[in-house]
């Protein structure tokens, strides 16, 4: 009905926006500024507990993001979000290889490096894989962009036969099973890459949690070595604590994000549909009062909900 699931070269993929060299340089500078800012927390608050530093680092991250937006408006340049993600991963990995690795066992070292390689491969895949674009020359284009058709199950309950493709204003294309546009990955999340998206988020959480564990071991060992007051050890320790705080913040919001998408999969609903359900007629249910009069506003109904088992099956085998 539509073109087969395939990986498109980045320069041919219609959703891939070419960024200038300036954007990549801004991304590189943003990564260093962000990580430097996190390193300042243990530097200026050396006696503060980790639980004290964590909320402060969250506030600091918001300040850095706000500062970046101000610079974008003033200077007229913007960073590439996918490049920022890639460069941040390599920065964290570099800190691990150059500083933390010597305090970690060989087995843990092998596991962590494998995790990082898998995350990078998954990140490339999610950026380059077609999420389910419906092009004008695709067979079935009119079917997918029109309103969903209805079908009735054996119990007489009405379901929607298929989802209409939703339009993404960033990719400027219709996307099957459109969930949301992910700026961090530079791609839409749709029918063909939604499962990969959740798996990749789990990979991020596991690799970041592993980094936090390895960094904790390093800081514990460096605490005893730091008694002689060597500046090199202090600097390394502050850098590790800063990156550890950054990773822990990422873990916290990514876990919430994973839980949300698992809920959506179990309910057979997309993020865009949940937020903008009033825009889509199939989610509106007219409520009639006992007096026979229609209520002032429609109520939400999910025509795609077929029960958790069927919803998950449909989500996992979607193509």
GROMACS .gro file of C-alpha atoms in nm:
model
  319
    1UNK     CA    1   0.000   0.000   0.000
    2UNK     CA    2   0.287   0.232   0.073
    3UNK     CA    3   0.656   0.203   0.008
    4UNK     CA    4   0.836  -0.070   0.198
    5UNK     CA    5   1.015  -0.011   0.524
    6UNK     CA    6   1.362   0.108   0.433
    7UNK     CA    7   1.650   0.316   0.552
    8UNK     CA    8   1.696   0.628   0.343
    9UNK     CA    9   2.030   0.805   0.294
   10UNK     CA   10   2.031   1.121   0.503
   11UNK     CA   11   2.077   1.343   0.197
   12UNK     CA   12   1.776   1.179   0.025
   13UNK     CA   13   1.544   1.149   0.319
   14UNK     CA   14   1.274   1.420   0.294
   15UNK     CA   15   1.262   1.473   0.668
   16UNK     CA   16   1.638   1.530   0.707
   17UNK     CA   17   1.722   1.898   0.724
   18UNK     CA   18   2.073   1.989   0.624
   19UNK     CA   19   2.249   2.191   0.887
   20UNK     CA   20   2.527   2.432   0.817
   21UNK     CA   21   2.877   2.397   0.955
   22UNK     CA   22   2.791   2.684   1.188
   23UNK     CA   23   2.508   2.479   1.342
   24UNK     CA   24   2.743   2.191   1.415
   25UNK     CA   25   3.001   2.427   1.566
   26UNK     CA   26   2.729   2.582   1.783
   27UNK     CA   27   2.628   2.230   1.891
   28UNK     CA   28   2.988   2.151   1.983
   29UNK     CA   29   3.021   2.471   2.184
   30UNK     CA   30   2.685   2.403   2.352
   31UNK     CA   31   2.802   2.061   2.467
   32UNK     CA   32   3.121   2.202   2.622
   33UNK     CA   33   2.935   2.492   2.785
   34UNK     CA   34   2.670   2.258   2.931
   35UNK     CA   35   2.922   2.011   3.072
   36UNK     CA   36   3.146   2.291   3.201
   37UNK     CA   37   2.850   2.443   3.383
   38UNK     CA   38   2.778   2.110   3.551
   39UNK     CA   39   3.143   2.079   3.652
   40UNK     CA   40   3.118   2.411   3.835
   41UNK     CA   41   2.866   2.274   4.086
   42UNK     CA   42   3.102   2.036   4.271
   43UNK     CA   43   3.381   2.291   4.226
   44UNK     CA   44   3.200   2.569   4.415
   45UNK     CA   45   3.003   2.335   4.643
   46UNK     CA   46   3.260   2.068   4.734
   47UNK     CA   47   3.093   1.976   5.063
   48UNK     CA   48   2.738   1.957   4.928
   49UNK     CA   49   2.573   1.617   4.920
   50UNK     CA   50   2.472   1.453   4.593
   51UNK     CA   51   2.103   1.497   4.677
   52UNK     CA   52   2.167   1.870   4.716
   53UNK     CA   53   2.355   1.895   4.388
   54UNK     CA   54   2.089   1.709   4.189
   55UNK     CA   55   1.807   1.970   4.208
   56UNK     CA   56   2.063   2.247   4.163
   57UNK     CA   57   2.186   2.078   3.847
   58UNK     CA   58   1.829   2.061   3.716
   59UNK     CA   59   1.793   2.436   3.769
   60UNK     CA   60   2.132   2.491   3.609
   61UNK     CA   61   2.025   2.293   3.303
   62UNK     CA   62   1.718   2.513   3.262
   63UNK     CA   63   1.939   2.822   3.289
   64UNK     CA   64   2.176   2.688   3.023
   65UNK     CA   65   1.886   2.607   2.790
   66UNK     CA   66   1.737   2.952   2.843
   67UNK     CA   67   2.073   3.115   2.777
   68UNK     CA   68   2.104   2.914   2.457
   69UNK     CA   69   1.764   3.036   2.335
   70UNK     CA   70   1.861   3.395   2.407
   71UNK     CA   71   2.184   3.352   2.208
   72UNK     CA   72   1.981   3.200   1.925
   73UNK     CA   73   1.756   3.505   1.906
   74UNK     CA   74   2.038   3.756   1.940
   75UNK     CA   75   2.296   3.593   1.711
   76UNK     CA   76   2.048   3.432   1.472
   77UNK     CA   77   2.223   3.093   1.478
   78UNK     CA   78   2.094   2.769   1.620
   79UNK     CA   79   2.246   2.439   1.718
   80UNK     CA   80   2.165   2.108   1.553
   81UNK     CA   81   1.977   1.903   1.811
   82UNK     CA   82   2.080   1.564   1.666
   83UNK     CA   83   2.442   1.682   1.655
   84UNK     CA   84   2.414   1.796   2.017
   85UNK     CA   85   2.291   1.449   2.118
   86UNK     CA   86   2.569   1.272   1.927
   87UNK     CA   87   2.840   1.502   2.061
   88UNK     CA   88   2.712   1.470   2.418
   89UNK     CA   89   2.728   1.091   2.392
   90UNK     CA   90   3.086   1.107   2.267
   91UNK     CA   91   3.178   1.358   2.540
   92UNK     CA   92   3.044   1.129   2.813
   93UNK     CA   93   3.214   0.829   2.655
   94UNK     CA   94   3.543   1.018   2.632
   95UNK     CA   95   3.527   1.108   3.002
   96UNK     CA   96   3.466   0.743   3.081
   97UNK     CA   97   3.755   0.618   2.866
   98UNK     CA   98   4.005   0.880   2.981
   99UNK     CA   99   3.917   0.914   3.349
  100UNK     CA  100   3.674   0.657   3.491
  101UNK     CA  101   3.783   0.342   3.312
  102UNK     CA  102   4.089   0.280   3.526
  103UNK     CA  103   3.872   0.241   3.836
  104UNK     CA  104   3.633  -0.011   3.676
  105UNK     CA  105   3.660  -0.389   3.643
  106UNK     CA  106   3.721  -0.541   3.300
  107UNK     CA  107   3.378  -0.706   3.282
  108UNK     CA  108   3.190  -0.384   3.362
  109UNK     CA  109   3.413  -0.199   3.116
  110UNK     CA  110   3.323  -0.441   2.834
  111UNK     CA  111   2.950  -0.422   2.913
  112UNK     CA  112   2.948  -0.042   2.923
  113UNK     CA  113   3.135  -0.005   2.595
  114UNK     CA  114   2.897  -0.248   2.426
  115UNK     CA  115   2.604  -0.043   2.558
  116UNK     CA  116   2.751   0.275   2.410
  117UNK     CA  117   2.810   0.114   2.071
  118UNK     CA  118   2.452  -0.016   2.061
  119UNK     CA  119   2.315   0.329   2.156
  120UNK     CA  120   2.513   0.498   1.878
  121UNK     CA  121   2.397   0.243   1.620
  122UNK     CA  122   2.037   0.283   1.740
  123UNK     CA  123   2.067   0.660   1.727
  124UNK     CA  124   2.181   0.648   1.365
  125UNK     CA  125   1.897   0.411   1.280
  126UNK     CA  126   1.627   0.627   1.438
  127UNK     CA  127   1.761   0.931   1.254
  128UNK     CA  128   1.776   0.764   0.914
  129UNK     CA  129   1.481   0.524   0.916
  130UNK     CA  130   1.159   0.621   0.735
  131UNK     CA  131   0.897   0.666   1.012
  132UNK     CA  132   0.610   0.598   0.769
  133UNK     CA  133   0.596   0.881   0.519
  134UNK     CA  134   0.302   0.878   0.278
  135UNK     CA  135   0.419   1.042  -0.044
  136UNK     CA  136   0.189   1.162  -0.320
  137UNK     CA  137   0.309   0.891  -0.555
  138UNK     CA  138   0.250   0.616  -0.299
  139UNK     CA  139  -0.034   0.374  -0.369
  140UNK     CA  140  -0.301   0.421  -0.106
  141UNK     CA  141  -0.212   0.787  -0.043
  142UNK     CA  142  -0.575   0.904  -0.052
  143UNK     CA  143  -0.680   0.619   0.176
  144UNK     CA  144  -0.437   0.712   0.450
  145UNK     CA  145  -0.486   1.088   0.450
  146UNK     CA  146  -0.866   1.070   0.465
  147UNK     CA  147  -1.071   1.017   0.780
  148UNK     CA  148  -1.054   0.668   0.933
  149UNK     CA  149  -1.311   0.411   0.821
  150UNK     CA  150  -1.515   0.224   1.078
  151UNK     CA  151  -1.537  -0.149   1.139
  152UNK     CA  152  -1.741  -0.355   1.387
  153UNK     CA  153  -1.605  -0.648   1.588
  154UNK     CA  154  -1.791  -0.967   1.678
  155UNK     CA  155  -1.935  -0.808   1.991
  156UNK     CA  156  -2.074  -0.517   1.794
  157UNK     CA  157  -1.822  -0.263   1.920
  158UNK     CA  158  -1.716  -0.003   1.666
  159UNK     CA  159  -1.346   0.052   1.600
  160UNK     CA  160  -1.156   0.262   1.351
  161UNK     CA  161  -1.031   0.043   1.063
  162UNK     CA  162  -0.711   0.244   1.018
  163UNK     CA  163  -0.552   0.564   1.137
  164UNK     CA  164  -0.544   0.856   0.902
  165UNK     CA  165  -0.190   0.977   0.844
  166UNK     CA  166  -0.109   1.294   1.038
  167UNK     CA  167   0.076   1.590   0.893
  168UNK     CA  168   0.409   1.693   1.046
  169UNK     CA  169   0.482   2.061   1.004
  170UNK     CA  170   0.854   2.005   1.059
  171UNK     CA  171   0.901   1.727   0.805
  172UNK     CA  172   0.627   1.875   0.582
  173UNK     CA  173   0.484   1.533   0.511
  174UNK     CA  174   0.208   1.295   0.615
  175UNK     CA  175   0.324   1.023   0.854
  176UNK     CA  176   0.152   0.692   0.926
  177UNK     CA  177   0.096   0.636   1.298
  178UNK     CA  178   0.236   0.982   1.375
  179UNK     CA  179   0.319   1.012   1.745
  180UNK     CA  180   0.533   1.325   1.760
  181UNK     CA  181   0.827   1.497   1.595
  182UNK     CA  182   1.145   1.441   1.795
  183UNK     CA  183   1.388   1.734   1.756
  184UNK     CA  184   1.663   1.546   1.941
  185UNK     CA  185   1.661   1.272   1.677
  186UNK     CA  186   1.574   1.498   1.384
  187UNK     CA  187   1.292   1.269   1.277
  188UNK     CA  188   0.925   1.198   1.321
  189UNK     CA  189   0.823   0.910   1.544
  190UNK     CA  190   0.569   0.710   1.349
  191UNK     CA  191   0.439   0.365   1.271
  192UNK     CA  192   0.768   0.226   1.140
  193UNK     CA  193   1.006   0.349   1.409
  194UNK     CA  194   0.797   0.384   1.725
  195UNK     CA  195   0.912   0.049   1.867
  196UNK     CA  196   1.274   0.138   1.788
  197UNK     CA  197   1.221   0.473   1.960
  198UNK     CA  198   1.115   0.307   2.287
  199UNK     CA  199   1.396   0.050   2.266
  200UNK     CA  200   1.645   0.333   2.209
  201UNK     CA  201   1.513   0.522   2.511
  202UNK     CA  202   1.562   0.209   2.721
  203UNK     CA  203   1.915   0.186   2.581
  204UNK     CA  204   1.983   0.545   2.682
  205UNK     CA  205   1.856   0.481   3.034
  206UNK     CA  206   2.067   0.165   3.074
  207UNK     CA  207   2.387   0.327   2.942
  208UNK     CA  208   2.337   0.641   3.152
  209UNK     CA  209   2.257   0.438   3.463
  210UNK     CA  210   2.570   0.230   3.399
  211UNK     CA  211   2.771   0.549   3.367
  212UNK     CA  212   2.633   0.678   3.697
  213UNK     CA  213   2.730   0.349   3.864
  214UNK     CA  214   3.082   0.356   3.718
  215UNK     CA  215   3.124   0.723   3.805
  216UNK     CA  216   3.016   0.651   4.163
  217UNK     CA  217   3.289   0.390   4.194
  218UNK     CA  218   3.545   0.636   4.060
  219UNK     CA  219   3.442   0.918   4.295
  220UNK     CA  220   3.454   0.681   4.593
  221UNK     CA  221   3.809   0.573   4.506
  222UNK     CA  222   3.922   0.924   4.416
  223UNK     CA  223   3.801   1.052   4.753
  224UNK     CA  224   4.077   0.856   4.927
  225UNK     CA  225   4.338   0.959   4.669
  226UNK     CA  226   4.236   1.324   4.701
  227UNK     CA  227   4.367   1.351   5.058
  228UNK     CA  228   4.702   1.474   4.931
  229UNK     CA  229   4.525   1.765   4.760
  230UNK     CA  230   4.646   1.696   4.406
  231UNK     CA  231   4.480   1.939   4.166
  232UNK     CA  232   4.462   1.683   3.886
  233UNK     CA  233   4.252   1.447   4.096
  234UNK     CA  234   4.024   1.730   4.207
  235UNK     CA  235   3.962   1.840   3.847
  236UNK     CA  236   3.893   1.486   3.730
  237UNK     CA  237   3.658   1.424   4.019
  238UNK     CA  238   3.461   1.744   3.953
  239UNK     CA  239   3.431   1.654   3.584
  240UNK     CA  240   3.304   1.308   3.666
  241UNK     CA  241   3.053   1.436   3.921
  242UNK     CA  242   2.928   1.694   3.673
  243UNK     CA  243   2.871   1.437   3.399
  244UNK     CA  244   2.716   1.201   3.652
  245UNK     CA  245   2.463   1.468   3.751
  246UNK     CA  246   2.384   1.533   3.386
  247UNK     CA  247   2.327   1.162   3.316
  248UNK     CA  248   2.109   1.116   3.623
  249UNK     CA  249   1.882   1.402   3.516
  250UNK     CA  250   1.849   1.240   3.174
  251UNK     CA  251   1.759   0.908   3.334
  252UNK     CA  252   1.483   1.065   3.544
  253UNK     CA  253   1.295   1.229   3.259
  254UNK     CA  254   1.359   0.943   3.014
  255UNK     CA  255   1.207   0.689   3.253
  256UNK     CA  256   0.892   0.903   3.273
  257UNK     CA  257   0.892   0.932   2.893
  258UNK     CA  258   0.925   0.553   2.853
  259UNK     CA  259   0.635   0.494   3.092
  260UNK     CA  260   0.422   0.738   2.894
  261UNK     CA  261   0.490   0.560   2.565
  262UNK     CA  262   0.424   0.220   2.721
  263UNK     CA  263   0.090   0.356   2.842
  264UNK     CA  264   0.015   0.487   2.491
  265UNK     CA  265   0.101   0.149   2.339
  266UNK     CA  266  -0.125  -0.032   2.589
  267UNK     CA  267  -0.407   0.214   2.514
  268UNK     CA  268  -0.344   0.226   2.136
  269UNK     CA  269  -0.320   0.603   2.123
  270UNK     CA  270  -0.052   0.841   1.999
  271UNK     CA  271   0.090   1.141   2.182
  272UNK     CA  272  -0.038   1.377   1.913
  273UNK     CA  273  -0.386   1.226   1.937
  274UNK     CA  274  -0.389   1.254   2.317
  275UNK     CA  275  -0.287   1.620   2.313
  276UNK     CA  276  -0.494   1.729   2.010
  277UNK     CA  277  -0.787   1.487   2.031
  278UNK     CA  278  -1.038   1.768   1.977
  279UNK     CA  279  -0.893   1.818   1.627
  280UNK     CA  280  -0.977   1.461   1.522
  281UNK     CA  281  -1.347   1.370   1.480
  282UNK     CA  282  -1.299   1.001   1.564
  283UNK     CA  283  -1.203   1.093   1.924
  284UNK     CA  284  -1.513   1.303   1.985
  285UNK     CA  285  -1.817   1.143   2.141
  286UNK     CA  286  -2.137   1.337   2.167
  287UNK     CA  287  -2.303   1.298   2.506
  288UNK     CA  288  -2.682   1.302   2.519
  289UNK     CA  289  -2.847   1.392   2.848
  290UNK     CA  290  -3.151   1.215   2.987
  291UNK     CA  291  -3.364   1.504   2.861
  292UNK     CA  292  -3.250   1.427   2.507
  293UNK     CA  293  -3.034   1.734   2.476
  294UNK     CA  294  -2.673   1.732   2.365
  295UNK     CA  295  -2.411   1.844   2.618
  296UNK     CA  296  -2.220   2.165   2.550
  297UNK     CA  297  -1.895   1.989   2.451
  298UNK     CA  298  -1.786   1.648   2.320
  299UNK     CA  299  -1.620   1.394   2.545
  300UNK     CA  300  -1.305   1.199   2.467
  301UNK     CA  301  -1.335   0.845   2.334
  302UNK     CA  302  -1.064   0.620   2.194
  303UNK     CA  303  -1.193   0.431   1.888
  304UNK     CA  304  -0.865   0.238   1.855
  305UNK     CA  305  -0.863   0.079   2.202
  306UNK     CA  306  -0.911  -0.298   2.155
  307UNK     CA  307  -0.779  -0.411   2.492
  308UNK     CA  308  -0.420  -0.422   2.620
  309UNK     CA  309  -0.324  -0.752   2.452
  310UNK     CA  310  -0.457  -0.659   2.108
  311UNK     CA  311  -0.323  -0.304   2.141
  312UNK     CA  312   0.030  -0.427   2.217
  313UNK     CA  313   0.013  -0.683   1.938
  314UNK     CA  314  -0.091  -0.415   1.690
  315UNK     CA  315   0.182  -0.183   1.816
  316UNK     CA  316   0.460  -0.442   1.790
  317UNK     CA  317   0.372  -0.573   1.443
  318UNK     CA  318   0.290  -0.235   1.286
  319UNK     CA  319   0.467  -0.185   0.953
   0.00000   0.00000   0.00000
